[in-house]
Amino acid sequence: VAEDPAHADKAYYIEPARVEQAQRMIAEGRRSGIQFVLPVDFVLQDGRAAEKIGPGDQQFDIGPKTSELFEKKIGEFLAQKQGEIASGRKPVAFHNGVFGMFEKPQFETGTKRFMSQLKRLKDAGVEVYIGGGEGGTALEQYGQPDWVTHVFTAGGTVLNALGSQPVPYLVALRMASRR
């Protein structure tokens, strides 16, 4: 429904090209050995938790089952990385963004609950980075700065830097330094 052009005027409309892009990215990631953990339930605009987002509904947070799933998967990750951590190698976790409209109390639970998982990771010996913006704001609101290794101030820029996109201000600095 969300990608049906008949719903292009609705807030929940997703362009078919974006759906295809997401499907390609997931397939490519899986081929590279990346395990994706996707939400299994959602908190909708009226505050109810649901396992599907129906026509006319909007997601404003992850649901309680998803929070439990994320906590379980973090536990599995820590168990898997225990040997690396014990040998002094620090695995890296990168968190970007928030899970919902956390600015509104009725939609803050998923993001709030996840902040403690960042602390759990760091306490276990993982280097934890937040990609700025709202993620940094959520950490300030629901946690402590020392719960993570570093908070970047511009999440989109960090993602570009980690990917293959040039970061405009870094390009400008490099060019200026060559003069």
Coordinates of N, CA and C in Angstrom, one line a residue:
V1 N 0.8 -1.2 0.0 CA 0.0 0.0 0.0 C 0.9 1.3 0.0
A2 N 1.9 1.3 0.8 CA 2.7 2.5 1.0 C 3.4 2.9 -0.3
E3 N 3.7 1.9 -1.2 CA 4.4 2.3 -2.4 C 3.4 2.4 -3.6
D4 N 2.1 2.3 -3.4 CA 1.1 2.4 -4.4 C 0.9 3.8 -4.9
P5 N 1.2 4.2 -6.1 CA 1.1 5.6 -6.6 C -0.3 6.2 -6.3
A6 N -1.3 5.4 -6.2 CA -2.6 5.9 -5.9 C -2.7 6.6 -4.5
H7 N -1.7 6.3 -3.7 CA -1.6 7.0 -2.4 C -0.5 8.0 -2.3
A8 N -0.1 8.5 -3.5 CA 1.0 9.5 -3.5 C 0.8 10.8 -2.7
D9 N -0.5 11.1 -2.5 CA -0.8 12.3 -1.7 C -0.8 12.0 -0.2
K10 N -0.6 10.8 0.2 CA -0.7 10.5 1.7 C 0.7 10.6 2.3
A11 N 0.7 10.8 3.6 CA 1.9 11.0 4.4 C 2.8 9.7 4.4
Y12 N 2.1 8.6 4.3 CA 2.8 7.3 4.4 C 3.3 6.8 3.0
Y13 N 3.1 7.6 2.0 CA 3.6 7.1 0.6 C 5.1 7.0 0.5
I14 N 5.5 5.9 -0.1 CA 7.0 5.7 -0.3 C 7.1 5.5 -1.8
E15 N 8.0 6.3 -2.4 CA 8.2 6.1 -3.9 C 8.7 4.7 -4.2
P16 N 8.2 4.1 -5.3 CA 8.7 2.7 -5.6 C 10.2 2.7 -5.8
A17 N 10.8 3.7 -6.3 CA 12.3 3.7 -6.4 C 13.0 3.6 -5.1
R18 N 12.4 4.2 -4.0 CA 13.0 4.1 -2.7 C 12.8 2.7 -2.1
V19 N 11.7 2.0 -2.4 CA 11.4 0.7 -2.0 C 12.5 -0.2 -2.6
E20 N 12.6 -0.1 -4.0 CA 13.6 -0.9 -4.7 C 15.0 -0.6 -4.2
Q21 N 15.4 0.6 -3.9 CA 16.7 1.0 -3.3 C 16.9 0.2 -2.0
A22 N 15.9 0.3 -1.1 CA 16.0 -0.4 0.2 C 16.2 -1.9 0.0
Q23 N 15.4 -2.5 -0.9 CA 15.6 -3.9 -1.2 C 17.0 -4.3 -1.7
R24 N 17.5 -3.4 -2.6 CA 18.9 -3.7 -3.1 C 19.9 -3.6 -2.0
M25 N 19.7 -2.6 -1.2 CA 20.7 -2.4 -0.1 C 20.7 -3.5 0.9
I26 N 19.5 -4.0 1.2 CA 19.4 -5.2 2.1 C 20.0 -6.4 1.4
A27 N 19.7 -6.7 0.2 CA 20.3 -7.8 -0.5 C 21.8 -7.7 -0.6
E28 N 22.3 -6.6 -0.9 CA 23.7 -6.4 -1.0 C 24.4 -6.6 0.4
G29 N 23.8 -6.0 1.4 CA 24.3 -6.2 2.8 C 24.3 -7.7 3.2
R30 N 23.3 -8.4 2.9 CA 23.2 -9.8 3.3 C 24.3 -10.6 2.5
R31 N 24.5 -10.3 1.2 CA 25.6 -10.9 0.5 C 26.9 -10.7 1.1
S32 N 27.1 -9.5 1.8 CA 28.3 -9.2 2.5 C 28.4 -9.7 3.9
G33 N 27.4 -10.4 4.3 CA 27.4 -11.0 5.6 C 26.8 -10.2 6.7
I34 N 26.1 -9.1 6.3 CA 25.5 -8.2 7.3 C 24.1 -8.8 7.7
Q35 N 23.9 -8.9 9.0 CA 22.6 -9.3 9.5 C 21.8 -8.1 9.9
F36 N 20.6 -8.0 9.3 CA 19.7 -6.9 9.5 C 18.7 -7.3 10.6
V37 N 18.5 -6.5 11.5 CA 17.5 -6.7 12.5 C 16.5 -5.6 12.4
L38 N 15.3 -6.0 11.8 CA 14.3 -5.0 11.5 C 13.2 -5.1 12.6
P39 N 12.5 -4.0 12.7 CA 11.4 -3.9 13.7 C 10.3 -5.0 13.4
V40 N 9.8 -5.6 14.5 CA 8.7 -6.6 14.3 C 7.4 -6.0 14.8
D41 N 7.4 -4.9 15.5 CA 6.2 -4.2 15.8 C 6.4 -2.7 15.9
F42 N 5.4 -1.9 15.9 CA 5.5 -0.4 15.8 C 4.4 0.2 16.7
V43 N 4.8 1.4 17.1 CA 3.8 2.2 17.8 C 3.2 3.2 16.8
L44 N 1.9 3.2 16.6 CA 1.3 4.0 15.6 C 0.8 5.3 16.2
Q45 N 0.3 6.2 15.3 CA 0.0 7.6 15.6 C -1.0 7.7 16.8
D46 N -1.8 6.7 17.0 CA -2.8 6.7 18.1 C -2.3 6.1 19.4
G47 N -1.0 5.7 19.4 CA -0.3 5.1 20.5 C -0.4 3.6 20.7
R48 N -1.2 2.9 19.8 CA -1.3 1.5 19.9 C -0.1 0.8 19.2
A49 N 0.3 -0.4 19.8 CA 1.3 -1.2 19.1 C 0.7 -2.1 18.1
A50 N 1.3 -2.3 17.0 CA 0.8 -3.2 16.0 C 2.0 -3.8 15.2
E51 N 1.7 -5.0 14.7 CA 2.8 -5.7 14.0 C 2.8 -5.3 12.5
K52 N 1.8 -4.6 12.0 CA 1.7 -4.1 10.7 C 1.3 -2.7 10.7
I53 N 1.8 -2.0 9.7 CA 1.3 -0.6 9.5 C 0.3 -0.6 8.4
G54 N -0.9 -0.3 8.7 CA -2.0 -0.4 7.8 C -2.1 0.9 7.0
P55 N -3.0 0.9 6.0 CA -3.3 2.1 5.2 C -3.8 3.2 6.1
G56 N -3.2 4.4 5.9 CA -3.6 5.5 6.8 C -2.9 5.6 8.1
D57 N -2.2 4.5 8.5 CA -1.4 4.5 9.7 C 0.0 5.1 9.5
Q58 N 0.5 5.6 10.6 CA 1.9 6.0 10.5 C 2.7 5.5 11.8
Q59 N 3.9 5.2 11.6 CA 4.8 4.7 12.7 C 5.4 5.9 13.4
F60 N 5.3 5.9 14.7 CA 5.9 7.0 15.4 C 6.9 6.5 16.5
D61 N 7.1 5.1 16.6 CA 8.1 4.5 17.5 C 8.2 3.1 17.1
I62 N 9.2 2.4 17.6 CA 9.2 1.0 17.6 C 8.4 0.4 18.7
G63 N 7.9 -0.8 18.6 CA 7.1 -1.4 19.6 C 7.9 -2.1 20.7
P64 N 7.2 -2.6 21.7 CA 7.9 -3.3 22.8 C 8.6 -4.6 22.4
K65 N 8.0 -5.3 21.4 CA 8.6 -6.6 21.0 C 9.9 -6.3 20.2
T66 N 9.9 -5.2 19.5 CA 11.2 -4.8 18.8 C 12.2 -4.4 19.8
S67 N 11.9 -3.7 20.8 CA 12.9 -3.3 21.8 C 13.5 -4.6 22.4
E68 N 12.7 -5.5 22.8 CA 13.1 -6.8 23.3 C 14.1 -7.5 22.3
L69 N 13.7 -7.5 21.0 CA 14.5 -8.2 20.0 C 15.8 -7.5 19.9
F70 N 15.9 -6.2 19.9 CA 17.1 -5.4 19.8 C 18.0 -5.8 21.0
E71 N 17.5 -5.8 22.2 CA 18.2 -6.1 23.4 C 18.8 -7.6 23.3
K72 N 18.0 -8.5 22.8 CA 18.5 -9.9 22.6 C 19.6 -9.9 21.6
K73 N 19.5 -9.2 20.5 CA 20.5 -9.2 19.4 C 21.8 -8.6 19.9
I74 N 21.7 -7.6 20.7 CA 22.9 -7.0 21.3 C 23.6 -7.9 22.2
G75 N 22.8 -8.7 23.0 CA 23.4 -9.7 23.9 C 24.1 -10.8 23.0
E76 N 23.5 -11.2 21.9 CA 24.1 -12.2 21.0 C 25.4 -11.6 20.4
F77 N 25.4 -10.3 20.0 CA 26.6 -9.7 19.5 C 27.7 -9.7 20.5
L78 N 27.4 -9.3 21.8 CA 28.4 -9.3 22.8 C 28.9 -10.7 23.1
A79 N 28.1 -11.7 23.1 CA 28.6 -13.0 23.3 C 29.5 -13.5 22.2
Q80 N 29.2 -13.1 21.0 CA 30.0 -13.4 19.8 C 31.3 -12.7 19.8
K81 N 31.4 -11.5 20.3 CA 32.6 -10.7 20.3 C 33.4 -10.8 21.6
Q82 N 33.0 -11.6 22.5 CA 33.6 -11.8 23.8 C 35.1 -12.1 23.7
G83 N 35.5 -12.9 22.8 CA 36.9 -13.3 22.6 C 37.7 -12.1 22.1
E84 N 37.2 -11.3 21.1 CA 37.9 -10.1 20.7 C 38.1 -9.1 21.8
I85 N 37.0 -8.9 22.6 CA 37.1 -8.0 23.7 C 38.1 -8.4 24.7
A86 N 38.1 -9.7 25.0 CA 39.1 -10.3 26.0 C 40.5 -10.1 25.5
S87 N 40.7 -10.2 24.2 CA 42.1 -10.0 23.6 C 42.5 -8.6 23.4
G88 N 41.7 -7.6 23.8 CA 42.0 -6.2 23.7 C 41.5 -5.6 22.4
R89 N 41.0 -6.4 21.5 CA 40.4 -5.8 20.2 C 39.0 -5.2 20.6
K90 N 38.8 -4.0 20.2 CA 37.5 -3.4 20.5 C 36.6 -3.4 19.3
P91 N 35.5 -4.2 19.3 CA 34.5 -4.1 18.2 C 33.9 -2.7 18.2
V92 N 33.3 -2.3 17.1 CA 32.7 -1.0 16.9 C 31.2 -1.1 16.7
A93 N 30.5 -0.3 17.4 CA 29.0 -0.2 17.1 C 28.8 1.3 16.7
F94 N 28.0 1.4 15.7 CA 27.6 2.8 15.2 C 26.1 2.9 15.2
H95 N 25.6 3.9 15.9 CA 24.2 4.2 16.0 C 23.9 5.5 15.4
N96 N 22.9 5.5 14.4 CA 22.6 6.8 13.8 C 21.1 7.0 13.9
G97 N 20.7 8.1 14.4 CA 19.3 8.5 14.5 C 18.6 8.0 15.7
V98 N 17.3 8.0 15.6 CA 16.4 7.6 16.7 C 15.3 6.7 16.1
F99 N 14.5 6.1 16.9 CA 13.5 5.1 16.5 C 12.1 5.7 16.2
G100 N 11.9 6.9 16.6 CA 10.6 7.5 16.5 C 10.6 8.9 16.8
M101 N 9.4 9.5 17.0 CA 9.2 10.9 17.3 C 9.4 11.0 18.8
F102 N 10.7 10.8 19.2 CA 11.0 10.8 20.7 C 10.7 12.1 21.4
E103 N 10.5 13.2 20.6 CA 10.2 14.5 21.3 C 8.9 14.5 22.0
K104 N 8.0 13.6 21.6 CA 6.7 13.5 22.2 C 6.7 12.3 23.2
P105 N 6.4 12.5 24.5 CA 6.5 11.4 25.5 C 5.8 10.1 25.1
Q106 N 4.7 10.2 24.4 CA 4.0 8.9 24.0 C 4.8 8.1 23.0
F107 N 5.8 8.7 22.4 CA 6.6 8.0 21.3 C 8.1 7.9 21.7
E108 N 8.5 8.1 22.9 CA 9.9 8.1 23.3 C 10.4 6.8 23.8
T109 N 9.6 5.8 24.1 CA 10.0 4.6 24.8 C 11.1 3.8 24.0
G110 N 10.9 3.6 22.7 CA 11.9 2.8 22.0 C 13.2 3.4 22.0
T111 N 13.3 4.7 21.7 CA 14.6 5.4 21.7 C 15.2 5.5 23.1
K112 N 14.4 5.8 24.1 CA 14.8 5.9 25.5 C 15.4 4.5 25.9
R113 N 14.7 3.5 25.6 CA 15.1 2.1 26.1 C 16.4 1.7 25.4
F114 N 16.6 2.2 24.1 CA 17.8 1.8 23.4 C 19.0 2.5 23.9
M115 N 18.9 3.7 24.4 CA 20.1 4.4 24.9 C 20.8 3.6 26.0
S116 N 20.1 2.9 26.8 CA 20.8 2.0 27.8 C 21.5 0.9 27.2
Q117 N 21.1 0.5 26.0 CA 21.8 -0.6 25.3 C 23.2 -0.1 24.8
L118 N 23.3 1.2 24.5 CA 24.6 1.8 24.1 C 25.5 1.8 25.2
K119 N 25.0 2.1 26.4 CA 25.9 2.0 27.6 C 26.3 0.5 27.9
R120 N 25.4 -0.4 27.7 CA 25.7 -1.8 27.8 C 26.8 -2.2 26.9
L121 N 26.8 -1.8 25.7 CA 27.8 -2.1 24.7 C 29.2 -1.5 25.2
K122 N 29.2 -0.2 25.5 CA 30.4 0.4 25.9 C 31.0 -0.3 27.2
D123 N 30.1 -0.5 28.2 CA 30.6 -1.2 29.4 C 31.2 -2.6 29.1
A124 N 30.7 -3.2 28.0 CA 31.3 -4.5 27.7 C 32.6 -4.4 26.9
G125 N 33.0 -3.2 26.5 CA 34.3 -3.0 25.8 C 34.2 -2.7 24.4
V126 N 33.0 -2.4 23.9 CA 32.8 -2.0 22.5 C 32.9 -0.5 22.4
E127 N 33.6 -0.1 21.3 CA 33.6 1.4 21.0 C 32.3 1.7 20.3
V128 N 31.6 2.7 20.9 CA 30.2 3.1 20.5 C 30.2 4.5 20.0
Y129 N 29.8 4.7 18.8 CA 29.7 6.0 18.1 C 28.2 6.3 17.8
I130 N 27.9 7.6 18.0 CA 26.6 8.0 17.6 C 26.7 9.0 16.5
G131 N 25.9 8.9 15.4 CA 26.1 9.7 14.2 C 25.3 11.0 14.4
G132 N 25.4 11.7 15.5 CA 25.0 13.1 15.7 C 23.5 13.3 15.6
G133 N 23.2 14.6 15.4 CA 21.8 15.0 15.3 C 20.9 14.6 16.4
E134 N 19.8 14.0 16.0 CA 18.8 13.5 17.0 C 19.4 12.4 17.9
G135 N 20.3 11.6 17.4 CA 20.8 10.5 18.3 C 21.6 11.1 19.4
G136 N 22.4 12.2 19.2 CA 23.1 12.9 20.2 C 22.1 13.6 21.2
T137 N 21.1 14.1 20.7 CA 20.1 14.8 21.5 C 19.4 13.7 22.4
A138 N 19.1 12.6 21.9 CA 18.5 11.5 22.7 C 19.4 11.0 23.8
L139 N 20.7 10.9 23.5 CA 21.7 10.5 24.5 C 21.7 11.5 25.6
E140 N 21.7 12.8 25.3 CA 21.7 13.9 26.3 C 20.4 13.8 27.2
Q141 N 19.3 13.4 26.5 CA 18.0 13.4 27.2 C 17.9 12.2 28.1
Y142 N 18.3 11.0 27.6 CA 18.0 9.7 28.3 C 19.3 9.0 28.8
G143 N 20.4 9.6 28.6 CA 21.7 8.9 29.1 C 22.7 9.9 29.5
Q144 N 24.0 9.5 29.3 CA 25.1 10.3 29.7 C 26.1 10.3 28.6
P145 N 26.8 11.4 28.4 CA 27.8 11.4 27.3 C 28.9 10.3 27.4
D146 N 29.2 9.9 28.6 CA 30.2 8.8 28.8 C 29.7 7.4 28.5
W147 N 28.4 7.3 28.1 CA 27.9 6.0 27.7 C 28.4 5.6 26.4
V148 N 29.0 6.5 25.6 CA 29.5 6.2 24.3 C 30.9 6.7 24.1
T149 N 31.6 6.3 23.1 CA 32.9 6.7 22.8 C 33.0 8.1 22.3
H150 N 32.1 8.4 21.3 CA 32.0 9.7 20.7 C 30.7 9.9 20.0
V151 N 30.2 11.2 20.1 CA 29.0 11.6 19.4 C 29.4 12.6 18.3
F152 N 29.1 12.3 17.1 CA 29.4 13.2 16.0 C 28.2 14.2 15.9
T153 N 28.5 15.4 15.4 CA 27.5 16.4 15.4 C 26.7 16.5 14.1
A154 N 27.0 15.7 13.1 CA 26.3 15.8 11.9 C 26.2 14.4 11.3
G155 N 25.1 13.7 11.7 CA 24.9 12.3 11.3 C 25.0 12.0 9.8
G156 N 24.3 12.8 9.0 CA 24.4 12.6 7.5 C 25.8 12.8 7.0
T157 N 26.5 13.7 7.5 CA 27.9 13.9 7.1 C 28.8 12.7 7.4
V158 N 28.5 12.2 8.6 CA 29.3 11.0 9.1 C 29.0 9.8 8.2
L159 N 27.7 9.6 7.8 CA 27.4 8.5 6.9 C 28.0 8.7 5.6
N160 N 28.1 9.9 5.1 CA 28.7 10.1 3.8 C 30.2 9.8 3.9
A161 N 30.8 10.2 5.0 CA 32.3 10.0 5.2 C 32.6 8.5 5.3
L162 N 31.7 7.7 6.0 CA 31.9 6.3 6.1 C 31.6 5.6 4.8
G163 N 30.8 6.2 4.0 CA 30.5 5.6 2.6 C 31.5 6.1 1.6
S164 N 31.0 6.3 0.4 CA 31.9 6.7 -0.6 C 31.6 8.2 -1.1
Q165 N 30.8 8.9 -0.4 CA 30.5 10.3 -0.8 C 31.5 11.2 -0.2
P166 N 31.9 12.2 -1.0 CA 32.8 13.2 -0.4 C 32.1 14.1 0.5
V167 N 32.8 14.6 1.6 CA 32.2 15.5 2.5 C 32.6 16.9 2.1
P168 N 31.7 17.7 1.7 CA 32.0 19.0 1.1 C 33.0 19.9 1.9
Y169 N 32.8 20.0 3.2 CA 33.7 20.9 3.9 C 35.1 20.3 4.1
L170 N 35.2 18.9 4.1 CA 36.6 18.3 4.1 C 37.3 18.5 2.7
V171 N 36.5 18.4 1.7 CA 37.1 18.7 0.3 C 37.6 20.1 0.3
A172 N 36.8 21.1 0.8 CA 37.2 22.5 0.8 C 38.5 22.7 1.6
L173 N 38.5 22.1 2.8 CA 39.7 22.2 3.6 C 41.0 21.6 2.9
R174 N 40.8 20.5 2.3 CA 42.0 19.9 1.6 C 42.4 20.8 0.5
M175 N 41.5 21.4 -0.3 CA 41.8 22.3 -1.4 C 42.5 23.5 -0.8
A176 N 42.0 24.1 0.3 CA 42.6 25.3 0.8 C 44.0 25.0 1.4
S177 N 44.2 23.8 1.9 CA 45.5 23.5 2.5 C 46.6 23.3 1.4
R178 N 46.2 23.1 0.1 CA 47.1 22.9 -1.0 C 47.6 24.3 -1.6
R179 N 46.9 25.3 -1.2 CA 47.3 26.6 -1.7 C 48.5 27.2 -1.1

